[in-house]
Amino acid sequence: AGLFAPSVLALAQRWEADPNYSHGYLVPLISLALAWHAYQKAGAPERGTPALGVIWITVGIAIHLAAVLGSWPLLDFPAIVLVLHGVAVAAGGREWARHFGFALLFLVFMFPWPTAWMARAALFLQEWVSIIAASVFDLFVVCYRRGTTLKIAGVEEPLVVAEECSGLRQIVAFLALGALLGKLSGRGVGYRLVLLALAVPVAVLANVVRVLLMGLGAVFFGTGWIKGWLHHAPAAFS
């Protein structure tokens, strides 16, 4: 706890400031619940392997040191996993520690991706949401797309597909949700991988629906309502 406390506090600040990771507060709690479930299944530890456990812990501490010195927050994920895995191995041996594998790996969802990756992914998704939405609009009303800006016939102001309409926030949360549901389902690896893979198209589709609803609202009611609290209504629906 003392080793990783500063890192966790920094993560909490990121969760507070970045809406893409506002679900981060839930991840440690879910991992703890998964670990408790695994403990009930595995039973109390009977015979540990302290020497092997110390090796895992030492490697984890070395990676944590590299994360701190290099300012690479994502490196703290393997660091904390290795340290906790080492504690489990020391307490109950390798076979006993394996019961906690998913609970430890689930912690990856509380770590933010590098900002450069997020920016590229957001731009890519914004572009595709814009393309699909413009194509659907064009079936019913003339719609001209330039980048992520949509100009709809009869609407004074253009619609801009911003980063929050890209689906990136939903993808991050849906990946965590898909992994959790796959684990709780008790189904095979293939089923779990399908749930994870569906996170991306479902998030994109949901945001296409969001943009379409905003466009229809702009056609029938103008764009004034978009600037108020109703701006979030299509997102809540989709």
Coordinates of C-alpha atoms in Angstrom, one line a residue:
A1 CA 0.0 0.0 0.0
G2 CA 2.8 2.4 0.8
L3 CA 4.6 1.5 -2.4
F4 CA 1.7 2.2 -4.7
A5 CA -0.2 4.9 -2.8
P6 CA 1.2 7.9 -4.7
S7 CA 0.5 6.1 -8.0
V8 CA -3.1 5.4 -7.0
L9 CA -3.6 9.0 -5.9
A10 CA -2.4 10.2 -9.3
L11 CA -4.8 7.8 -11.0
A12 CA -7.7 9.1 -8.9
Q13 CA -6.8 12.7 -10.0
R14 CA -6.9 11.5 -13.7
W15 CA -10.3 9.7 -13.1
E16 CA -11.6 13.0 -11.7
A17 CA -10.3 15.1 -14.6
D18 CA -10.8 12.8 -17.6
P19 CA -14.3 11.7 -18.4
N20 CA -12.9 8.8 -20.5
Y21 CA -11.8 7.2 -17.2
S22 CA -14.6 8.3 -14.8
H23 CA -15.3 4.5 -14.3
G24 CA -11.9 4.1 -12.7
Y25 CA -13.2 4.4 -9.2
L26 CA -15.2 1.2 -9.7
V27 CA -12.3 -1.0 -11.0
P28 CA -10.4 -1.6 -7.7
L29 CA -13.7 -2.4 -6.0
I30 CA -14.7 -4.9 -8.7
S31 CA -11.3 -6.5 -8.6
L32 CA -11.5 -6.8 -4.8
A33 CA -14.9 -8.5 -5.1
L34 CA -13.5 -10.9 -7.8
A35 CA -10.6 -11.6 -5.5
W36 CA -12.9 -12.4 -2.6
H37 CA -14.9 -14.7 -4.9
A38 CA -11.7 -16.4 -6.0
Y39 CA -10.6 -16.8 -2.3
Q40 CA -13.9 -18.5 -1.4
K41 CA -13.3 -20.9 -4.3
A42 CA -9.6 -21.6 -3.6
G43 CA -9.9 -21.7 0.2
A44 CA -7.3 -20.6 2.7
P45 CA -3.7 -21.0 1.7
E46 CA -2.0 -24.1 3.1
R47 CA 1.6 -24.0 1.7
G48 CA 3.3 -21.0 0.2
T49 CA 6.5 -20.6 -1.9
P50 CA 8.2 -17.6 -0.3
A51 CA 11.3 -17.7 -2.4
L52 CA 9.4 -17.6 -5.7
G53 CA 7.1 -15.0 -4.3
V54 CA 10.0 -12.7 -3.4
I55 CA 11.3 -13.0 -7.0
W56 CA 7.9 -11.9 -8.4
I57 CA 7.7 -9.0 -5.9
T58 CA 11.2 -7.9 -6.7
V59 CA 10.6 -7.8 -10.4
G60 CA 7.4 -5.8 -9.7
I61 CA 9.2 -3.3 -7.6
A62 CA 11.8 -2.9 -10.3
I63 CA 9.2 -2.2 -12.9
H64 CA 7.4 0.3 -10.5
L65 CA 10.8 2.1 -10.1
A66 CA 11.1 2.4 -13.9
A67 CA 7.5 3.7 -14.1
V68 CA 8.2 6.4 -11.5
L69 CA 11.6 7.4 -13.0
G70 CA 10.3 7.4 -16.6
S71 CA 6.9 8.9 -15.8
W72 CA 5.1 6.0 -17.5
P73 CA 1.9 5.4 -15.5
L74 CA 0.9 2.5 -17.6
L75 CA 4.0 0.5 -16.5
D76 CA 2.5 0.5 -13.0
F77 CA -0.1 -2.0 -14.1
P78 CA 2.4 -4.9 -14.6
A79 CA 4.2 -3.7 -11.5
I80 CA 1.2 -3.9 -9.2
V81 CA 0.1 -7.2 -10.7
L82 CA 3.5 -8.8 -10.2
V83 CA 3.8 -7.6 -6.7
L84 CA 0.3 -8.8 -5.7
H85 CA 0.9 -12.1 -7.6
G86 CA 4.2 -12.5 -5.7
V87 CA 2.4 -12.0 -2.4
A88 CA -0.2 -14.7 -3.3
V89 CA 2.6 -17.1 -4.4
A90 CA 4.4 -16.5 -1.2
A91 CA 1.3 -17.2 0.8
G92 CA -0.2 -20.1 -1.0
G93 CA 2.0 -21.3 -3.9
R94 CA 1.6 -21.0 -7.7
E95 CA -1.5 -23.1 -8.0
W96 CA -3.3 -21.2 -5.3
A97 CA -2.2 -17.8 -6.7
R98 CA -3.6 -18.6 -10.2
H99 CA -7.2 -18.3 -8.8
F100 CA -6.6 -14.6 -8.5
G101 CA -5.3 -14.0 -12.1
F102 CA -8.4 -12.4 -13.5
A103 CA -9.0 -10.2 -10.5
L104 CA -5.4 -8.9 -10.9
L105 CA -5.6 -8.5 -14.7
F106 CA -8.9 -6.6 -14.4
L107 CA -6.9 -3.7 -12.8
V108 CA -5.7 -2.8 -16.3
F109 CA -9.0 -0.8 -16.7
M110 CA -8.1 1.7 -14.1
F111 CA -5.0 2.8 -15.9
P112 CA -5.3 5.4 -18.6
W113 CA -3.9 4.8 -22.1
P114 CA -1.1 7.1 -23.3
T115 CA -2.5 10.5 -24.3
A116 CA -1.1 10.2 -27.9
W117 CA -2.9 6.9 -28.4
M118 CA -6.2 8.4 -27.1
A119 CA -5.9 11.4 -29.4
R120 CA -5.3 9.3 -32.5
A121 CA -8.1 6.9 -31.6
A122 CA -10.5 9.8 -30.9
L123 CA -9.7 11.4 -34.3
F124 CA -10.1 8.0 -36.1
L125 CA -13.5 7.3 -34.4
Q126 CA -14.8 10.9 -34.9
E127 CA -14.1 10.5 -38.6
W128 CA -15.9 7.2 -38.9
V129 CA -18.9 8.4 -36.9
S130 CA -19.1 11.4 -39.1
I131 CA -18.9 9.4 -42.3
I132 CA -21.6 6.9 -41.2
A133 CA -23.9 9.6 -39.9
A134 CA -23.5 11.7 -43.0
S135 CA -24.2 8.7 -45.2
V136 CA -27.4 7.9 -43.3
F137 CA -28.5 11.6 -43.4
D138 CA -28.0 11.8 -47.1
L139 CA -30.6 9.1 -47.7
F140 CA -33.3 11.5 -46.4
V141 CA -32.0 15.0 -46.6
V142 CA -29.0 16.6 -48.3
C143 CA -26.0 16.5 -46.0
Y144 CA -22.5 17.8 -46.8
R145 CA -19.6 16.5 -44.7
R146 CA -16.3 18.2 -44.3
G147 CA -14.0 16.4 -41.9
T148 CA -16.1 16.0 -38.7
T149 CA -18.5 18.8 -39.6
L150 CA -21.9 18.0 -41.0
K151 CA -23.9 20.7 -42.9
I152 CA -27.5 19.6 -43.2
A153 CA -29.9 21.2 -45.6
G154 CA -32.4 23.5 -43.8
V155 CA -30.3 23.7 -40.6
E156 CA -28.6 27.1 -40.1
E157 CA -25.6 26.0 -38.0
P158 CA -23.5 22.9 -38.9
L159 CA -23.2 19.9 -36.5
V160 CA -19.7 19.2 -35.3
V161 CA -18.9 15.6 -34.2
A162 CA -16.7 16.4 -31.2
E163 CA -14.5 14.0 -29.3
E164 CA -17.3 13.1 -26.9
C165 CA -19.3 11.9 -29.9
S166 CA -16.5 9.6 -31.1
G167 CA -17.4 6.7 -28.8
L168 CA -14.0 6.5 -27.1
R169 CA -15.4 6.9 -23.6
Q170 CA -17.9 4.1 -24.2
I171 CA -15.2 1.8 -25.7
V172 CA -13.0 2.1 -22.6
A173 CA -16.0 1.3 -20.3
F174 CA -17.5 -1.3 -22.6
L175 CA -14.2 -3.2 -22.7
A176 CA -14.2 -3.4 -18.9
L177 CA -17.9 -4.4 -18.9
G178 CA -17.3 -7.0 -21.6
A179 CA -14.4 -8.6 -19.7
L180 CA -16.4 -8.7 -16.5
L181 CA -19.6 -10.1 -18.1
G182 CA -17.5 -12.7 -19.9
K183 CA -15.9 -13.8 -16.6
L184 CA -19.2 -13.9 -14.7
S185 CA -20.9 -15.9 -17.6
G186 CA -18.6 -18.9 -17.1
R187 CA -18.5 -19.4 -20.8
G188 CA -15.5 -20.3 -22.9
V189 CA -12.6 -18.0 -24.2
G190 CA -14.2 -17.5 -27.6
Y191 CA -17.4 -16.1 -26.1
R192 CA -15.4 -13.7 -23.9
L193 CA -13.3 -12.5 -26.9
V194 CA -16.5 -11.8 -28.9
L195 CA -17.8 -9.7 -26.0
L196 CA -14.6 -7.7 -26.0
A197 CA -14.5 -7.3 -29.8
L198 CA -18.1 -6.0 -29.8
A199 CA -17.1 -3.1 -27.5
V200 CA -15.8 -1.1 -30.5
P201 CA -18.7 -1.4 -33.1
V202 CA -21.3 -1.1 -30.4
A203 CA -19.8 2.2 -29.1
V204 CA -19.5 3.5 -32.6
L205 CA -23.1 2.6 -33.5
A206 CA -24.4 4.2 -30.3
N207 CA -22.7 7.5 -31.2
V208 CA -23.9 7.3 -34.7
V209 CA -27.4 7.1 -33.3
R210 CA -26.6 10.0 -31.0
V211 CA -25.5 12.2 -33.9
L212 CA -28.5 11.2 -36.0
L213 CA -30.9 12.1 -33.1
M214 CA -29.2 15.5 -32.7
G215 CA -29.4 16.0 -36.5
L216 CA -33.2 15.2 -36.6
G217 CA -33.7 17.5 -33.6
A218 CA -31.9 20.2 -35.4
V219 CA -34.0 19.7 -38.6
F220 CA -37.3 19.9 -36.7
F221 CA -36.6 22.1 -33.8
G222 CA -33.5 24.1 -34.7
T223 CA -30.1 24.1 -33.0
G224 CA -30.8 26.2 -30.0
W225 CA -31.7 23.3 -27.8
I226 CA -28.3 21.7 -28.5
K227 CA -26.5 24.4 -26.6
G228 CA -28.5 23.7 -23.4
W229 CA -28.9 20.8 -21.0
L230 CA -30.9 18.8 -23.7
H231 CA -27.6 18.4 -25.5
H232 CA -27.0 15.3 -23.4
A233 CA -30.4 13.7 -24.0
P234 CA -29.5 11.9 -27.2
A235 CA -26.3 10.5 -25.5
A236 CA -28.4 9.2 -22.5
F237 CA -30.8 7.5 -24.9
S238 CA -28.1 5.9 -27.2

